[in-house]
Amino acid sequence: MTTLGFPPAVVATSGSTDPADPLVVLLHGRGSNEREILGLAAHLPAGPEYAAVRAPIAEGGGFAWFANRGIGRPVADSLRSTMDWFRSWLDDVAPAGRPVLLIGFSGGAAFAGGLVLDDPSRYAGTAILYGTLPFDAGLPTDTGRLANLPVFVAQGEGDHVIPRELLDRTWNYLLAESGAPTVAQRQPGGHQLTTETVRDLGDWITHRLAYVGRRTPAPAGPPSPVLWPTIIGGELPERRGPGPEVSWTIPQQQKTQNAPQDLQERLFDEIRQLPGVEVGPSHISVPGARGFTAGDGSGNEQAFLVPEVGEFAHLHPSYDGSLHLVLPPEMAADVSTKGWGRPHMWAGTRLSPGFMLVYGPRNDDELTTVRGIVAASRSYAATASSS
């Protein structure tokens, strides 16, 4: 089928031929083609179907996904036309309900980023490899836009192809404002895939597809209005000012804007007074973290950090002061969108989709709000335990 003035999609495939299996779409870089990137599939997990799509615009002996107004800066109308063309193809081969992962390299990374920013709920995840998101191309990049959408991002510190400004902007957006649970990798090399990147990408694909194979993924994208019964007025307020710096490697920790120690202790005292809560060393966190348990995970393991012991939250040591806890996915997305925390990088892959880092309170008003967020986590655990 020819649409939007472009030729029919040229696609190379490998792996499964069962149309019910997950689909992993490989998107090549500018000036390349579908055959070159299809070779990546041989180094990725068996099980899904891999489809490498040829970009529709001929350029430089290869093909491109959009016209550029500078490296990494798509022309908005061109990007919109090719995204619509791609969606026409995708909706034919992967009707709603078939999980789709997008893996984009360089120019294909910008194209993959455009697709998920345009319609995050359509995809089960995306990998942005050695490229930039298509900023300033008419697509929304507001806070929480990619909430509940697992992302893998890899960059080379010596990349001289994509402007450093765009690489940094992509990195910072994905790891903070986007709300996406993001596995991130930065290496000393340049603009090319490395063995380590491919290995870690394969591991991320394995865990994400295992998750969606067991459960219905949480809806991705900004949440609809969320009711918070544990917060006065029923609405989570906006957190003031820019967010703190948070580590992008395991263990996930808050590194700046840390809560004063007296507020940490007051928060600890208020949490342990919640109904049915017991305290002790965390079963999952760093040494010195204090865990909060209630019930067990037999009703819904997704409501717990450690279902086997009923740990639903823990408070990190005083040098950090943040918390990890689990919330229903829509509440977790609201926390990201309102600036009170960010998802764990493994949320929705190895861990519950509502697994969040919540920033430590900086003052009494924030203490009240953070206590309300933890109380919502406790309620989620209580509902799961009674199921």
mmCIF file of C-alpha atoms in Angstrom:
data_model
loop_
_atom_site.group_PDB
_atom_site.id
_atom_site.type_symbol
_atom_site.label_atom_id
_atom_site.label_comp_id
_atom_site.label_asym_id
_atom_site.label_seq_id
_atom_site.Cartn_x
_atom_site.Cartn_y
_atom_site.Cartn_z
ATOM 1 C CA MET A 1 0.000 0.000 0.000
ATOM 2 C CA THR A 2 1.341 3.447 -0.931
ATOM 3 C CA THR A 3 0.431 6.308 1.386
ATOM 4 C CA LEU A 4 1.198 9.997 1.802
ATOM 5 C CA GLY A 5 3.208 10.184 -1.421
ATOM 6 C CA PHE A 6 5.817 7.673 -0.223
ATOM 7 C CA PRO A 7 6.425 4.218 -1.689
ATOM 8 C CA PRO A 8 5.258 1.091 0.125
ATOM 9 C CA ALA A 9 7.406 0.180 3.106
ATOM 10 C CA VAL A 10 10.440 -1.979 2.324
ATOM 11 C CA VAL A 11 10.966 -4.331 5.242
ATOM 12 C CA ALA A 12 13.510 -7.026 6.077
ATOM 13 C CA THR A 13 12.619 -9.462 8.850
ATOM 14 C CA SER A 14 14.138 -12.186 10.980
ATOM 15 C CA GLY A 15 13.124 -14.237 13.988
ATOM 16 C CA SER A 16 9.559 -15.274 14.725
ATOM 17 C CA THR A 17 6.935 -15.331 12.005
ATOM 18 C CA ASP A 18 4.025 -15.643 14.437
ATOM 19 C CA PRO A 19 1.981 -12.409 14.176
ATOM 20 C CA ALA A 20 0.997 -12.795 17.832
ATOM 21 C CA ASP A 21 4.598 -12.527 19.054
ATOM 22 C CA PRO A 22 6.089 -9.172 20.040
ATOM 23 C CA LEU A 23 7.490 -7.044 17.230
ATOM 24 C CA VAL A 24 10.853 -5.280 17.542
ATOM 25 C CA VAL A 25 11.269 -2.617 14.839
ATOM 26 C CA LEU A 26 14.837 -1.634 13.913
ATOM 27 C CA LEU A 27 15.274 1.883 12.519
ATOM 28 C CA HIS A 28 18.539 2.608 10.707
ATOM 29 C CA GLY A 29 20.569 5.806 10.619
ATOM 30 C CA ARG A 30 20.653 8.506 7.932
ATOM 31 C CA GLY A 31 22.193 7.308 4.679
ATOM 32 C CA SER A 32 21.893 3.639 5.652
ATOM 33 C CA ASN A 33 19.241 1.007 4.876
ATOM 34 C CA GLU A 34 17.192 -1.764 6.431
ATOM 35 C CA ARG A 35 19.645 -4.561 5.544
ATOM 36 C CA GLU A 36 22.501 -2.989 7.463
ATOM 37 C CA ILE A 37 20.621 -2.650 10.728
ATOM 38 C CA LEU A 38 18.909 -6.042 10.435
ATOM 39 C CA GLY A 39 22.285 -7.594 11.267
ATOM 40 C CA LEU A 40 21.779 -6.307 14.815
ATOM 41 C CA ALA A 41 18.949 -8.812 15.315
ATOM 42 C CA ALA A 42 21.394 -11.738 15.325
ATOM 43 C CA HIS A 43 22.867 -10.342 18.552
ATOM 44 C CA LEU A 44 19.541 -9.713 20.296
ATOM 45 C CA PRO A 45 17.257 -12.131 22.169
ATOM 46 C CA ALA A 46 15.409 -14.855 20.289
ATOM 47 C CA GLY A 47 11.633 -14.929 20.531
ATOM 48 C CA PRO A 48 10.181 -11.751 18.981
ATOM 49 C CA GLU A 49 9.931 -10.878 15.307
ATOM 50 C CA TYR A 50 12.516 -8.345 14.163
ATOM 51 C CA ALA A 51 11.531 -6.013 11.346
ATOM 52 C CA ALA A 52 13.983 -3.524 9.823
ATOM 53 C CA VAL A 53 12.176 -0.810 7.880
ATOM 54 C CA ARG A 54 13.761 1.252 5.105
ATOM 55 C CA ALA A 55 13.296 4.985 5.589
ATOM 56 C CA PRO A 56 11.179 6.467 2.763
ATOM 57 C CA ILE A 57 13.429 9.362 1.664
ATOM 58 C CA ALA A 58 16.346 8.525 -0.671
ATOM 59 C CA GLU A 59 19.540 10.292 0.380
ATOM 60 C CA GLY A 60 23.268 9.831 -0.254
ATOM 61 C CA GLY A 61 23.119 6.296 -1.572
ATOM 62 C CA GLY A 62 20.906 5.317 1.336
ATOM 63 C CA PHE A 63 17.746 6.564 2.993
ATOM 64 C CA ALA A 64 16.576 9.084 5.588
ATOM 65 C CA TRP A 65 13.588 9.406 7.901
ATOM 66 C CA PHE A 66 13.115 13.159 7.535
ATOM 67 C CA ALA A 67 14.550 16.298 5.988
ATOM 68 C CA ASN A 68 17.015 18.080 8.267
ATOM 69 C CA ARG A 69 17.520 21.737 9.074
ATOM 70 C CA GLY A 70 20.809 20.754 10.714
ATOM 71 C CA ILE A 71 22.204 17.521 12.160
ATOM 72 C CA GLY A 72 19.683 16.105 14.599
ATOM 73 C CA ARG A 73 17.139 18.830 13.861
ATOM 74 C CA PRO A 74 14.221 17.478 11.789
ATOM 75 C CA VAL A 75 12.016 19.654 9.630
ATOM 76 C CA ALA A 76 8.688 19.393 11.441
ATOM 77 C CA ASP A 77 6.476 18.845 8.365
ATOM 78 C CA SER A 78 8.832 16.214 6.989
ATOM 79 C CA LEU A 79 8.951 14.321 10.274
ATOM 80 C CA ARG A 80 5.168 14.421 10.567
ATOM 81 C CA SER A 81 4.726 13.011 7.062
ATOM 82 C CA THR A 82 7.108 10.098 7.591
ATOM 83 C CA MET A 83 5.682 9.308 11.025
ATOM 84 C CA ASP A 84 2.196 9.090 9.531
ATOM 85 C CA TRP A 85 3.550 6.861 6.745
ATOM 86 C CA PHE A 86 5.232 4.603 9.311
ATOM 87 C CA ARG A 87 2.093 4.368 11.448
ATOM 88 C CA SER A 88 0.084 3.293 8.433
ATOM 89 C CA TRP A 89 2.517 0.400 7.930
ATOM 90 C CA LEU A 90 2.720 -0.451 11.635
ATOM 91 C CA ASP A 91 -1.027 -0.565 12.176
ATOM 92 C CA ASP A 92 -1.285 -3.129 9.371
ATOM 93 C CA VAL A 93 1.367 -5.485 10.758
ATOM 94 C CA ALA A 94 0.839 -4.920 14.486
ATOM 95 C CA PRO A 95 -2.775 -4.293 15.405
ATOM 96 C CA ALA A 96 -3.520 -2.905 18.850
ATOM 97 C CA GLY A 97 -2.558 -5.451 21.480
ATOM 98 C CA ARG A 98 0.634 -6.690 19.811
ATOM 99 C CA PRO A 99 3.608 -5.352 21.803
ATOM 100 C CA VAL A 100 5.939 -3.169 19.730
ATOM 101 C CA LEU A 101 9.441 -2.068 20.709
ATOM 102 C CA LEU A 102 11.268 0.575 18.664
ATOM 103 C CA ILE A 103 15.067 0.404 18.398
ATOM 104 C CA GLY A 104 16.542 3.433 16.646
ATOM 105 C CA PHE A 105 20.166 4.253 15.814
ATOM 106 C CA SER A 106 21.343 7.822 15.080
ATOM 107 C CA GLY A 107 18.750 9.318 12.691
ATOM 108 C CA GLY A 108 16.569 6.304 13.451
ATOM 109 C CA ALA A 109 16.820 7.204 17.147
ATOM 110 C CA ALA A 110 15.372 10.644 16.422
ATOM 111 C CA PHE A 111 12.605 8.997 14.410
ATOM 112 C CA ALA A 112 11.848 6.486 17.185
ATOM 113 C CA GLY A 113 11.805 9.349 19.663
ATOM 114 C CA GLY A 114 9.344 11.252 17.515
ATOM 115 C CA LEU A 115 7.031 8.264 17.312
ATOM 116 C CA VAL A 116 6.890 7.707 21.062
ATOM 117 C CA LEU A 117 6.555 11.398 21.880
ATOM 118 C CA ASP A 118 3.675 11.587 19.406
ATOM 119 C CA ASP A 119 1.827 8.564 20.805
ATOM 120 C CA PRO A 120 3.530 6.968 23.838
ATOM 121 C CA SER A 121 0.678 4.549 24.538
ATOM 122 C CA ARG A 122 1.194 2.817 21.163
ATOM 123 C CA TYR A 123 4.543 1.306 22.129
ATOM 124 C CA ALA A 124 5.905 -1.073 24.764
ATOM 125 C CA GLY A 125 9.266 0.698 24.897
ATOM 126 C CA THR A 126 11.985 2.322 22.856
ATOM 127 C CA ALA A 127 15.773 2.423 22.588
ATOM 128 C CA ILE A 128 17.459 5.703 21.637
ATOM 129 C CA LEU A 129 20.940 4.687 20.446
ATOM 130 C CA TYR A 130 23.568 7.336 19.703
ATOM 131 C CA GLY A 131 21.035 9.927 18.686
ATOM 132 C CA THR A 132 18.854 12.770 19.861
ATOM 133 C CA LEU A 133 15.168 13.184 20.449
ATOM 134 C CA PRO A 134 13.536 15.428 17.815
ATOM 135 C CA PHE A 135 13.316 18.579 19.903
ATOM 136 C CA ASP A 136 11.705 21.699 18.432
ATOM 137 C CA ALA A 137 9.938 19.698 15.730
ATOM 138 C CA GLY A 138 6.355 20.245 16.816
ATOM 139 C CA LEU A 139 6.169 17.290 19.220
ATOM 140 C CA PRO A 140 5.286 17.498 22.920
ATOM 141 C CA THR A 141 8.191 17.176 25.357
ATOM 142 C CA ASP A 142 6.355 18.237 28.491
ATOM 143 C CA THR A 143 7.045 16.762 31.914
ATOM 144 C CA GLY A 144 5.735 13.213 32.294
ATOM 145 C CA ARG A 145 5.171 12.750 28.552
ATOM 146 C CA LEU A 146 6.736 9.259 28.576
ATOM 147 C CA ALA A 147 5.580 8.116 32.007
ATOM 148 C CA ASN A 148 5.381 4.309 32.309
ATOM 149 C CA LEU A 149 7.202 3.815 28.983
ATOM 150 C CA PRO A 150 10.509 1.944 29.496
ATOM 151 C CA VAL A 151 13.393 3.527 27.591
ATOM 152 C CA PHE A 152 16.972 2.447 26.907
ATOM 153 C CA VAL A 153 19.394 5.226 25.967
ATOM 154 C CA ALA A 154 23.042 4.798 24.947
ATOM 155 C CA GLN A 155 25.521 7.529 24.068
ATOM 156 C CA GLY A 156 29.218 7.831 23.339
ATOM 157 C CA GLU A 157 31.106 10.530 25.214
ATOM 158 C CA GLY A 158 33.287 11.001 22.131
ATOM 159 C CA ASP A 159 30.372 11.257 19.686
ATOM 160 C CA HIS A 160 31.195 14.044 17.199
ATOM 161 C CA VAL A 161 28.321 13.307 14.797
ATOM 162 C CA ILE A 162 25.365 14.404 16.927
ATOM 163 C CA PRO A 163 25.829 17.856 18.507
ATOM 164 C CA ARG A 164 26.741 17.530 22.194
ATOM 165 C CA GLU A 165 24.015 20.002 23.126
ATOM 166 C CA LEU A 166 21.373 17.669 21.670
ATOM 167 C CA LEU A 167 22.877 14.548 23.228
ATOM 168 C CA ASP A 168 22.904 16.206 26.647
ATOM 169 C CA ARG A 169 19.384 17.551 26.218
ATOM 170 C CA THR A 170 18.162 14.072 25.267
ATOM 171 C CA TRP A 171 19.968 12.474 28.213
ATOM 172 C CA ASN A 172 18.624 14.988 30.722
ATOM 173 C CA TYR A 173 15.064 14.849 29.414
ATOM 174 C CA LEU A 174 14.857 11.047 29.386
ATOM 175 C CA LEU A 175 16.376 10.651 32.837
ATOM 176 C CA ALA A 176 14.267 13.350 34.478
ATOM 177 C CA GLU A 177 11.388 15.313 32.929
ATOM 178 C CA SER A 178 10.090 12.603 30.594
ATOM 179 C CA GLY A 179 8.884 10.387 33.455
ATOM 180 C CA ALA A 180 10.187 7.319 31.592
ATOM 181 C CA PRO A 181 11.902 4.519 33.518
ATOM 182 C CA THR A 182 15.205 4.864 31.689
ATOM 183 C CA VAL A 183 18.157 2.500 31.572
ATOM 184 C CA ALA A 184 21.079 4.689 30.546
ATOM 185 C CA GLN A 185 24.569 3.937 29.287
ATOM 186 C CA ARG A 186 27.411 6.330 28.453
ATOM 187 C CA GLN A 187 30.721 5.040 27.153
ATOM 188 C CA PRO A 188 34.019 6.702 26.190
ATOM 189 C CA GLY A 189 33.623 5.808 22.481
ATOM 190 C CA GLY A 190 32.092 7.677 19.586
ATOM 191 C CA HIS A 191 29.137 7.287 17.254
ATOM 192 C CA GLN A 192 28.887 3.529 16.991
ATOM 193 C CA LEU A 193 27.344 0.527 18.712
ATOM 194 C CA THR A 194 29.665 -1.323 21.071
ATOM 195 C CA THR A 195 29.613 -4.899 22.315
ATOM 196 C CA GLU A 196 28.632 -3.664 25.766
ATOM 197 C CA THR A 197 25.771 -1.573 24.390
ATOM 198 C CA VAL A 198 24.374 -4.481 22.368
ATOM 199 C CA ARG A 199 24.651 -6.808 25.353
ATOM 200 C CA ASP A 200 22.853 -4.387 27.677
ATOM 201 C CA LEU A 201 20.244 -3.621 25.023
ATOM 202 C CA GLY A 202 19.538 -7.327 24.655
ATOM 203 C CA ASP A 203 19.175 -7.673 28.420
ATOM 204 C CA TRP A 204 16.722 -4.751 28.489
ATOM 205 C CA ILE A 205 14.672 -6.265 25.629
ATOM 206 C CA THR A 206 14.574 -9.631 27.402
ATOM 207 C CA HIS A 207 13.230 -8.176 30.640
ATOM 208 C CA ARG A 208 10.724 -5.841 28.991
ATOM 209 C CA LEU A 209 9.243 -8.554 26.780
ATOM 210 C CA ALA A 210 9.136 -10.989 29.699
ATOM 211 C CA TYR A 211 7.175 -8.389 31.638
ATOM 212 C CA VAL A 212 4.635 -7.686 28.893
ATOM 213 C CA GLY A 213 4.317 -11.427 28.318
ATOM 214 C CA ARG A 214 3.146 -11.904 31.905
ATOM 215 C CA ARG A 215 1.059 -8.780 32.432
ATOM 216 C CA THR A 216 -0.801 -6.024 30.663
ATOM 217 C CA PRO A 217 1.611 -3.062 30.559
ATOM 218 C CA ALA A 218 0.696 0.098 32.421
ATOM 219 C CA PRO A 219 -0.711 2.753 30.070
ATOM 220 C CA ALA A 220 2.116 5.046 28.951
ATOM 221 C CA GLY A 221 1.956 8.802 28.712
ATOM 222 C CA PRO A 222 0.777 11.660 30.907
ATOM 223 C CA PRO A 223 -1.843 10.568 33.456
ATOM 224 C CA SER A 224 -5.442 11.709 33.475
ATOM 225 C CA PRO A 225 -6.417 13.665 36.615
ATOM 226 C CA VAL A 226 -5.555 11.494 39.614
ATOM 227 C CA LEU A 227 -7.427 11.424 42.926
ATOM 228 C CA TRP A 228 -5.188 11.259 46.019
ATOM 229 C CA PRO A 229 -7.354 10.328 49.038
ATOM 230 C CA THR A 230 -4.248 10.566 51.254
ATOM 231 C CA ILE A 231 -3.554 14.224 50.382
ATOM 232 C CA ILE A 232 -5.656 17.149 51.576
ATOM 233 C CA GLY A 233 -7.766 18.384 48.675
ATOM 234 C CA GLY A 234 -7.292 15.097 46.795
ATOM 235 C CA GLU A 235 -4.729 16.492 44.360
ATOM 236 C CA LEU A 236 -0.947 16.191 44.316
ATOM 237 C CA PRO A 237 0.494 19.722 44.163
ATOM 238 C CA GLU A 238 3.386 20.762 41.954
ATOM 239 C CA ARG A 239 6.809 20.548 43.605
ATOM 240 C CA ARG A 240 8.553 23.913 43.439
ATOM 241 C CA GLY A 241 11.787 24.485 41.577
ATOM 242 C CA PRO A 242 13.980 22.195 39.507
ATOM 243 C CA GLY A 243 14.402 18.603 40.538
ATOM 244 C CA PRO A 244 17.480 17.263 42.300
ATOM 245 C CA GLU A 245 20.294 15.344 40.687
ATOM 246 C CA VAL A 246 19.729 11.580 40.813
ATOM 247 C CA SER A 247 22.212 8.835 39.978
ATOM 248 C CA TRP A 248 21.583 7.059 36.685
ATOM 249 C CA THR A 249 23.308 3.852 37.767
ATOM 250 C CA ILE A 250 22.345 1.266 40.381
ATOM 251 C CA PRO A 251 21.795 2.020 43.253
ATOM 252 C CA GLN A 252 19.445 4.851 42.401
ATOM 253 C CA GLN A 253 20.090 7.693 44.845
ATOM 254 C CA GLN A 254 19.212 11.354 45.350
ATOM 255 C CA LYS A 255 22.464 13.350 45.210
ATOM 256 C CA THR A 256 21.412 16.976 45.738
ATOM 257 C CA GLN A 257 18.648 18.932 47.565
ATOM 258 C CA ASN A 258 18.804 16.268 50.284
ATOM 259 C CA ALA A 259 16.301 16.458 53.122
ATOM 260 C CA PRO A 260 17.537 17.879 56.440
ATOM 261 C CA GLN A 261 18.138 15.032 58.861
ATOM 262 C CA ASP A 262 15.479 16.191 61.347
ATOM 263 C CA LEU A 263 12.864 16.071 58.565
ATOM 264 C CA GLN A 264 14.041 12.579 57.614
ATOM 265 C CA GLU A 265 13.467 11.427 61.189
ATOM 266 C CA ARG A 266 10.069 13.096 61.401
ATOM 267 C CA LEU A 267 9.080 11.430 58.132
ATOM 268 C CA PHE A 268 10.273 8.064 59.442
ATOM 269 C CA ASP A 269 8.203 8.505 62.624
ATOM 270 C CA GLU A 270 5.076 9.453 60.674
ATOM 271 C CA ILE A 271 5.390 6.491 58.289
ATOM 272 C CA ARG A 272 5.825 3.928 61.047
ATOM 273 C CA GLN A 273 2.622 5.217 62.641
ATOM 274 C CA LEU A 274 0.583 4.331 59.536
ATOM 275 C CA PRO A 275 -1.830 1.440 60.226
ATOM 276 C CA GLY A 276 -0.238 -1.992 60.230
ATOM 277 C CA VAL A 277 3.267 -0.793 59.364
ATOM 278 C CA GLU A 278 6.336 -2.491 60.782
ATOM 279 C CA VAL A 279 9.899 -1.256 60.427
ATOM 280 C CA GLY A 280 13.288 -2.901 60.044
ATOM 281 C CA PRO A 281 16.266 -3.041 57.723
ATOM 282 C CA SER A 282 15.300 -2.935 54.058
ATOM 283 C CA HIS A 283 15.434 -6.266 52.237
ATOM 284 C CA ILE A 284 16.376 -4.682 48.894
ATOM 285 C CA SER A 285 18.165 -1.370 49.432
ATOM 286 C CA VAL A 286 21.652 -0.231 50.455
ATOM 287 C CA PRO A 287 22.995 -0.832 53.987
ATOM 288 C CA GLY A 288 21.382 1.547 56.453
ATOM 289 C CA ALA A 289 18.089 1.884 54.566
ATOM 290 C CA ARG A 290 15.025 1.409 56.775
ATOM 291 C CA GLY A 291 12.222 -0.681 55.345
ATOM 292 C CA PHE A 292 8.483 -0.450 55.888
ATOM 293 C CA THR A 293 6.430 -3.637 55.649
ATOM 294 C CA ALA A 294 2.720 -4.348 55.784
ATOM 295 C CA GLY A 295 0.872 -7.518 54.826
ATOM 296 C CA ASP A 296 2.322 -9.579 52.034
ATOM 297 C CA GLY A 297 2.422 -9.694 48.253
ATOM 298 C CA SER A 298 0.208 -12.733 47.779
ATOM 299 C CA GLY A 299 -2.686 -10.660 46.405
ATOM 300 C CA ASN A 300 -0.723 -8.458 43.999
ATOM 301 C CA GLU A 301 3.068 -8.589 43.963
ATOM 302 C CA GLN A 302 3.087 -5.419 41.855
ATOM 303 C CA ALA A 303 2.210 -3.397 44.973
ATOM 304 C CA PHE A 304 5.467 -4.211 46.772
ATOM 305 C CA LEU A 305 9.184 -3.593 46.510
ATOM 306 C CA VAL A 306 9.779 -7.048 48.006
ATOM 307 C CA PRO A 307 6.544 -9.071 47.846
ATOM 308 C CA GLU A 308 7.880 -11.994 49.881
ATOM 309 C CA VAL A 309 8.209 -9.888 53.033
ATOM 310 C CA GLY A 310 5.614 -7.193 52.325
ATOM 311 C CA GLU A 311 8.115 -4.330 51.956
ATOM 312 C CA PHE A 312 6.250 -1.526 50.201
ATOM 313 C CA ALA A 313 8.669 1.342 50.896
ATOM 314 C CA HIS A 314 12.041 2.168 52.395
ATOM 315 C CA LEU A 315 13.819 5.316 53.506
ATOM 316 C CA HIS A 316 17.400 5.677 52.328
ATOM 317 C CA PRO A 317 20.264 6.557 54.696
ATOM 318 C CA SER A 318 20.741 10.125 55.899
ATOM 319 C CA TYR A 319 23.292 11.051 53.203
ATOM 320 C CA ASP A 320 20.459 10.534 50.695
ATOM 321 C CA GLY A 321 17.081 10.932 52.442
ATOM 322 C CA SER A 322 14.892 9.890 49.503
ATOM 323 C CA LEU A 323 12.523 6.928 49.478
ATOM 324 C CA HIS A 324 11.697 4.059 47.201
ATOM 325 C CA LEU A 325 8.088 2.938 47.194
ATOM 326 C CA VAL A 326 5.444 1.430 44.938
ATOM 327 C CA LEU A 327 2.321 3.201 43.696
ATOM 328 C CA PRO A 328 -0.437 2.336 41.230
ATOM 329 C CA PRO A 329 0.936 3.258 37.769
ATOM 330 C CA GLU A 330 -1.314 6.287 37.313
ATOM 331 C CA MET A 331 -0.204 7.693 40.681
ATOM 332 C CA ALA A 332 3.419 6.970 39.857
ATOM 333 C CA ALA A 333 3.010 8.918 36.610
ATOM 334 C CA ASP A 334 1.476 11.810 38.562
ATOM 335 C CA VAL A 335 4.474 11.856 40.912
ATOM 336 C CA SER A 336 6.794 12.163 37.895
ATOM 337 C CA THR A 337 4.638 14.794 36.218
ATOM 338 C CA LYS A 338 4.315 16.951 39.346
ATOM 339 C CA GLY A 339 8.051 16.739 40.045
ATOM 340 C CA TRP A 340 8.062 14.768 43.325
ATOM 341 C CA GLY A 341 10.209 11.895 42.073
ATOM 342 C CA ARG A 342 11.102 9.676 39.170
ATOM 343 C CA PRO A 343 10.683 6.010 38.320
ATOM 344 C CA HIS A 344 13.314 3.436 39.060
ATOM 345 C CA MET A 345 15.223 2.603 35.869
ATOM 346 C CA TRP A 346 13.995 -1.013 36.082
ATOM 347 C CA ALA A 347 10.306 -0.148 36.578
ATOM 348 C CA GLY A 348 8.215 -2.123 34.113
ATOM 349 C CA THR A 349 11.070 -4.469 33.227
ATOM 350 C CA ARG A 350 12.561 -6.198 36.279
ATOM 351 C CA LEU A 351 10.396 -4.353 38.816
ATOM 352 C CA SER A 352 6.830 -3.162 39.338
ATOM 353 C CA PRO A 353 5.844 -0.325 36.960
ATOM 354 C CA GLY A 354 4.989 1.806 39.994
ATOM 355 C CA PHE A 355 8.449 1.441 41.592
ATOM 356 C CA MET A 356 9.429 5.075 42.288
ATOM 357 C CA LEU A 357 12.123 7.171 43.896
ATOM 358 C CA VAL A 358 10.432 9.977 45.851
ATOM 359 C CA TYR A 359 12.585 12.961 46.781
ATOM 360 C CA GLY A 360 13.178 13.729 50.452
ATOM 361 C CA PRO A 361 11.233 16.700 51.868
ATOM 362 C CA ARG A 362 13.036 20.045 52.080
ATOM 363 C CA ASN A 363 10.548 21.751 54.450
ATOM 364 C CA ASP A 364 7.416 21.141 56.510
ATOM 365 C CA ASP A 365 5.013 21.574 53.598
ATOM 366 C CA GLU A 366 6.918 19.033 51.524
ATOM 367 C CA LEU A 367 6.991 16.680 54.503
ATOM 368 C CA THR A 368 3.181 16.707 54.524
ATOM 369 C CA THR A 369 3.029 15.932 50.804
ATOM 370 C CA VAL A 370 5.649 13.186 50.900
ATOM 371 C CA ARG A 371 3.883 11.598 53.858
ATOM 372 C CA GLY A 372 0.683 11.593 51.761
ATOM 373 C CA ILE A 373 2.502 9.894 48.876
ATOM 374 C CA VAL A 374 3.822 7.187 51.221
ATOM 375 C CA ALA A 375 0.352 6.740 52.719
ATOM 376 C CA ALA A 376 -0.968 6.103 49.207
ATOM 377 C CA SER A 377 1.709 3.441 48.764
ATOM 378 C CA ARG A 378 0.636 1.881 52.065
ATOM 379 C CA SER A 379 -2.996 1.864 50.891
ATOM 380 C CA TYR A 380 -1.975 0.173 47.641
ATOM 381 C CA ALA A 381 -0.157 -2.526 49.614
ATOM 382 C CA ALA A 382 -3.127 -2.973 51.957
ATOM 383 C CA THR A 383 -5.528 -3.410 49.054
ATOM 384 C CA ALA A 384 -3.176 -5.958 47.472
ATOM 385 C CA SER A 385 -2.818 -7.916 50.710
ATOM 386 C CA SER A 386 -6.591 -8.186 51.102
ATOM 387 C CA SER A 387 -7.187 -9.322 47.507
#
